Each structure stands twice: as C-alpha cells, then as structure tokens.
mmCIF file of C-alpha atoms in Angstrom:
data_model
loop_
_atom_site.group_PDB
_atom_site.id
_atom_site.type_symbol
_atom_site.label_atom_id
_atom_site.label_comp_id
_atom_site.label_asym_id
_atom_site.label_seq_id
_atom_site.Cartn_x
_atom_site.Cartn_y
_atom_site.Cartn_z
ATOM 1 C CA MET D 5 120.012 70.650 135.331
ATOM 2 C CA ALA D 6 118.218 73.964 135.111
ATOM 3 C CA LEU D 7 115.637 74.646 132.410
ATOM 4 C CA TYR D 8 116.600 77.377 129.962
ATOM 5 C CA VAL D 9 113.923 78.717 127.652
ATOM 6 C CA VAL D 10 114.828 79.979 124.197
ATOM 7 C CA ILE D 11 112.240 82.028 122.360
ATOM 8 C CA MET D 12 112.757 82.539 118.657
ATOM 9 C CA ALA D 13 111.538 86.023 117.760
ATOM 10 C CA GLY D 14 112.997 86.716 114.350
ATOM 11 C CA GLY D 15 111.273 87.404 111.095
ATOM 12 C CA LYS D 16 110.675 90.292 108.761
ATOM 13 C CA GLY D 17 107.023 90.970 109.418
ATOM 14 C CA GLU D 18 105.970 89.854 105.944
ATOM 15 C CA ARG D 19 103.662 86.899 106.572
ATOM 16 C CA LEU D 20 100.703 88.771 108.027
ATOM 17 C CA TRP D 21 101.001 91.916 105.950
ATOM 18 C CA PRO D 22 99.446 94.475 106.222
ATOM 19 C CA VAL D 23 98.932 93.901 109.975
ATOM 20 C CA SER D 24 102.512 92.782 110.473
ATOM 21 C CA ARG D 25 105.299 94.843 108.932
ATOM 22 C CA ALA D 26 109.053 95.160 109.215
ATOM 23 C CA GLY D 27 108.757 97.785 111.943
ATOM 24 C CA ARG D 28 106.160 95.791 113.865
ATOM 25 C CA PRO D 29 106.383 92.033 113.226
ATOM 26 C CA LYS D 30 103.650 89.663 114.365
ATOM 27 C CA GLN D 31 105.340 88.647 117.629
ATOM 28 C CA LEU D 32 104.918 92.237 118.835
ATOM 29 C CA ILE D 33 101.227 92.401 117.938
ATOM 30 C CA SER D 34 98.289 91.550 120.187
ATOM 31 C CA PHE D 35 95.650 89.524 118.417
ATOM 32 C CA ASP D 36 93.358 89.271 121.430
ATOM 33 C CA GLY D 37 93.524 92.901 122.543
ATOM 34 C CA ASP D 38 95.535 91.964 125.627
ATOM 35 C CA LYS D 39 99.170 90.868 125.304
ATOM 36 C CA SER D 40 101.493 90.714 122.347
ATOM 37 C CA LEU D 41 102.297 87.211 121.150
ATOM 38 C CA ILE D 42 105.839 87.355 122.551
ATOM 39 C CA ARG D 43 104.630 88.692 125.920
ATOM 40 C CA ALA D 44 102.087 85.862 126.103
ATOM 41 C CA THR D 45 104.821 83.336 125.227
ATOM 42 C CA VAL D 46 107.110 84.598 127.983
ATOM 43 C CA ASP D 47 104.259 84.665 130.493
ATOM 44 C CA ARG D 48 103.361 81.054 129.611
ATOM 45 C CA LEU D 49 106.917 79.943 130.279
ATOM 46 C CA LEU D 50 107.964 81.973 133.325
ATOM 47 C CA PRO D 51 106.253 79.634 135.815
ATOM 48 C CA LEU D 52 108.694 76.957 134.599
ATOM 49 C CA THR D 53 111.911 78.944 134.949
ATOM 50 C CA SER D 54 113.207 82.362 135.937
ATOM 51 C CA PRO D 55 113.778 85.440 133.771
ATOM 52 C CA GLU D 56 117.506 84.810 134.234
ATOM 53 C CA ARG D 57 117.072 81.559 132.280
ATOM 54 C CA VAL D 58 115.129 83.033 129.384
ATOM 55 C CA CYS D 59 116.910 83.824 126.129
ATOM 56 C CA ILE D 60 115.256 85.667 123.258
ATOM 57 C CA VAL D 61 116.844 85.445 119.813
ATOM 58 C CA THR D 62 115.684 88.187 117.476
ATOM 59 C CA GLY D 63 116.868 90.418 114.682
ATOM 60 C CA SER D 64 119.055 93.398 115.448
ATOM 61 C CA ASP D 65 116.493 95.666 113.782
ATOM 62 C CA ILE D 66 113.718 94.806 116.274
ATOM 63 C CA ALA D 67 115.799 93.952 119.363
ATOM 64 C CA PRO D 68 115.053 97.330 121.012
ATOM 65 C CA MET D 69 111.303 96.803 120.544
ATOM 66 C CA VAL D 70 111.542 93.267 121.946
ATOM 67 C CA ALA D 71 113.487 94.554 124.954
ATOM 68 C CA ALA D 72 110.860 97.245 125.561
ATOM 69 C CA GLU D 73 108.090 94.634 125.364
ATOM 70 C CA LEU D 74 109.883 92.358 127.860
ATOM 71 C CA PRO D 75 111.369 94.571 130.597
ATOM 72 C CA ASP D 76 111.509 91.616 133.019
ATOM 73 C CA ILE D 77 113.988 89.766 130.795
ATOM 74 C CA PRO D 78 117.579 90.956 131.271
ATOM 75 C CA ALA D 79 118.702 92.981 128.265
ATOM 76 C CA SER D 80 121.814 90.805 127.951
ATOM 77 C CA HIS D 81 119.507 87.827 127.355
ATOM 78 C CA ILE D 82 118.108 89.332 124.180
ATOM 79 C CA LEU D 83 120.442 88.056 121.510
ATOM 80 C CA ALA D 84 120.312 90.121 118.344
ATOM 81 C CA GLU D 85 121.238 88.380 115.123
ATOM 82 C CA PRO D 86 122.772 90.767 112.600
ATOM 83 C CA PHE D 87 121.181 88.737 109.776
ATOM 84 C CA GLY D 88 118.258 86.334 109.892
ATOM 85 C CA ARG D 89 119.485 82.883 108.913
ATOM 86 C CA ASN D 90 116.474 80.743 109.825
ATOM 87 C CA THR D 91 115.876 78.283 112.632
ATOM 88 C CA ALA D 92 119.015 76.148 112.929
ATOM 89 C CA PRO D 93 121.509 79.035 113.311
ATOM 90 C CA CYS D 94 119.121 80.732 115.759
ATOM 91 C CA ILE D 95 119.033 77.615 117.948
ATOM 92 C CA ALA D 96 122.804 77.107 117.641
ATOM 93 C CA TYR D 97 123.392 80.709 118.753
ATOM 94 C CA ALA D 98 121.176 80.213 121.804
ATOM 95 C CA ALA D 99 122.712 76.802 122.584
ATOM 96 C CA ALA D 100 126.210 78.308 122.593
ATOM 97 C CA TRP D 101 125.002 81.147 124.822
ATOM 98 C CA ILE D 102 123.458 78.695 127.304
ATOM 99 C CA ALA D 103 126.415 76.286 127.231
ATOM 100 C CA ALA D 104 128.758 79.135 128.130
ATOM 101 C CA ARG D 105 126.656 79.828 131.241
ATOM 102 C CA ASP D 106 125.517 76.354 132.272
ATOM 103 C CA PRO D 107 126.915 73.331 130.426
ATOM 104 C CA GLN D 108 124.408 71.086 132.224
ATOM 105 C CA GLY D 109 121.385 73.240 131.414
ATOM 106 C CA VAL D 110 118.357 71.834 129.639
ATOM 107 C CA MET D 111 117.303 73.937 126.656
ATOM 108 C CA ALA D 112 113.741 74.148 125.375
ATOM 109 C CA VAL D 113 113.010 76.172 122.244
ATOM 110 C CA PHE D 114 109.730 77.921 121.451
ATOM 111 C CA PRO D 115 108.444 80.222 118.718
ATOM 112 C CA SER D 116 107.365 83.668 119.842
ATOM 113 C CA ASP D 117 104.239 83.837 117.760
ATOM 114 C CA HIS D 118 101.985 80.946 118.741
ATOM 115 C CA ALA D 119 98.656 81.281 120.475
ATOM 116 C CA ILE D 120 98.181 78.557 123.113
ATOM 117 C CA THR D 121 95.035 78.645 125.186
ATOM 118 C CA ASP D 122 95.460 75.632 127.482
ATOM 119 C CA THR D 123 98.449 76.943 129.397
ATOM 120 C CA ASP D 124 98.157 74.334 132.156
ATOM 121 C CA ALA D 125 98.467 71.442 129.702
ATOM 122 C CA PHE D 126 101.263 73.268 127.886
ATOM 123 C CA ARG D 127 103.265 73.815 131.076
ATOM 124 C CA LYS D 128 102.748 70.234 132.242
ATOM 125 C CA THR D 129 103.995 68.930 128.909
ATOM 126 C CA VAL D 130 107.086 71.135 128.896
ATOM 127 C CA ALA D 131 107.844 70.295 132.543
ATOM 128 C CA PHE D 132 107.461 66.579 131.797
ATOM 129 C CA GLY D 133 109.882 66.786 128.862
ATOM 130 C CA ALA D 134 112.460 68.675 130.922
ATOM 131 C CA GLN D 135 112.106 66.189 133.780
ATOM 132 C CA CYS D 136 112.657 63.275 131.397
ATOM 133 C CA LEU D 137 115.960 64.809 130.334
ATOM 134 C CA ARG D 138 116.946 65.261 133.968
ATOM 135 C CA ASP D 139 115.969 61.678 134.854
ATOM 136 C CA PHE D 140 117.649 60.106 131.838
ATOM 137 C CA PRO D 141 120.680 62.274 131.007
ATOM 138 C CA GLU D 142 122.333 59.387 129.177
ATOM 139 C CA HIS D 143 119.908 60.115 126.335
ATOM 140 C CA LEU D 144 121.319 63.591 125.855
ATOM 141 C CA ILE D 145 123.450 63.990 122.778
#
C-alpha cells in the first residue's frame, strides 16, 4: 500500500488581500522570504513518498503557476478543477485519480497553505498514520 499525497491548492486569493490576489493566491506566496507555501508543503512531504505519488488539486486558472512552482511534480499530477467546489469534491476528484492508478494506495490529504515548523514531528505523525492503515487494512472503508 503506497502512500499518495494529495495537496489541496485551490482558492481565489481573497482571504489575505491585498497580499494574496486572484492572480497570485496565498499558496504561491512566500511568507518567510524563502519558499512559497505550496513549495514548502511539497518539500515537507517528499521524504514520505515520491513525486510520482503526489497529486495537486488546484483551479484551472492557476494550474500553470502551480506547475511552474513545482517542476519536480509531473504535470499530469496537477489536477485542474474547472470550478472551485470546496473540499469534498476536491478530495473525491483526487481519490478517483488515485484509485484509477493504485486501488490499494493510501491517500493522505493536506492543505497547500499551512506553515509547519517541526517537520520531523510532522513527518513522523504522517508516517505513523499511513503505517496504521497498512497494518490494519480491515479498518479501511
């Protein structure tokens, strides 16, 4: 059971206006002067899986910018929603995409815009959760 990472990167860029705007939503902004939030999210997760098991769900209007920000993620793994429909449809879209590739895959979903400083604890927690699903597959729905 391979770990697949889904990163939700939608939004209209309205919540942190005027810093974040439609043409440059917060996940594409660096708040520490180093990496954008989405780049930092991917970098936090790559030690747990491979770029081939990362799926980014974003809006069609910013998909090219997301792809440019994440050149190590295959372009076909950046799923562009034609219309933002909130969290549940985003996760369902990614789940269908993963199930078509690996019906036994374990999916973990993360927002693209969180700042997490203790990456070791974060990775250990995610790895533990994924291992629990592998060890106890009867609890999968």
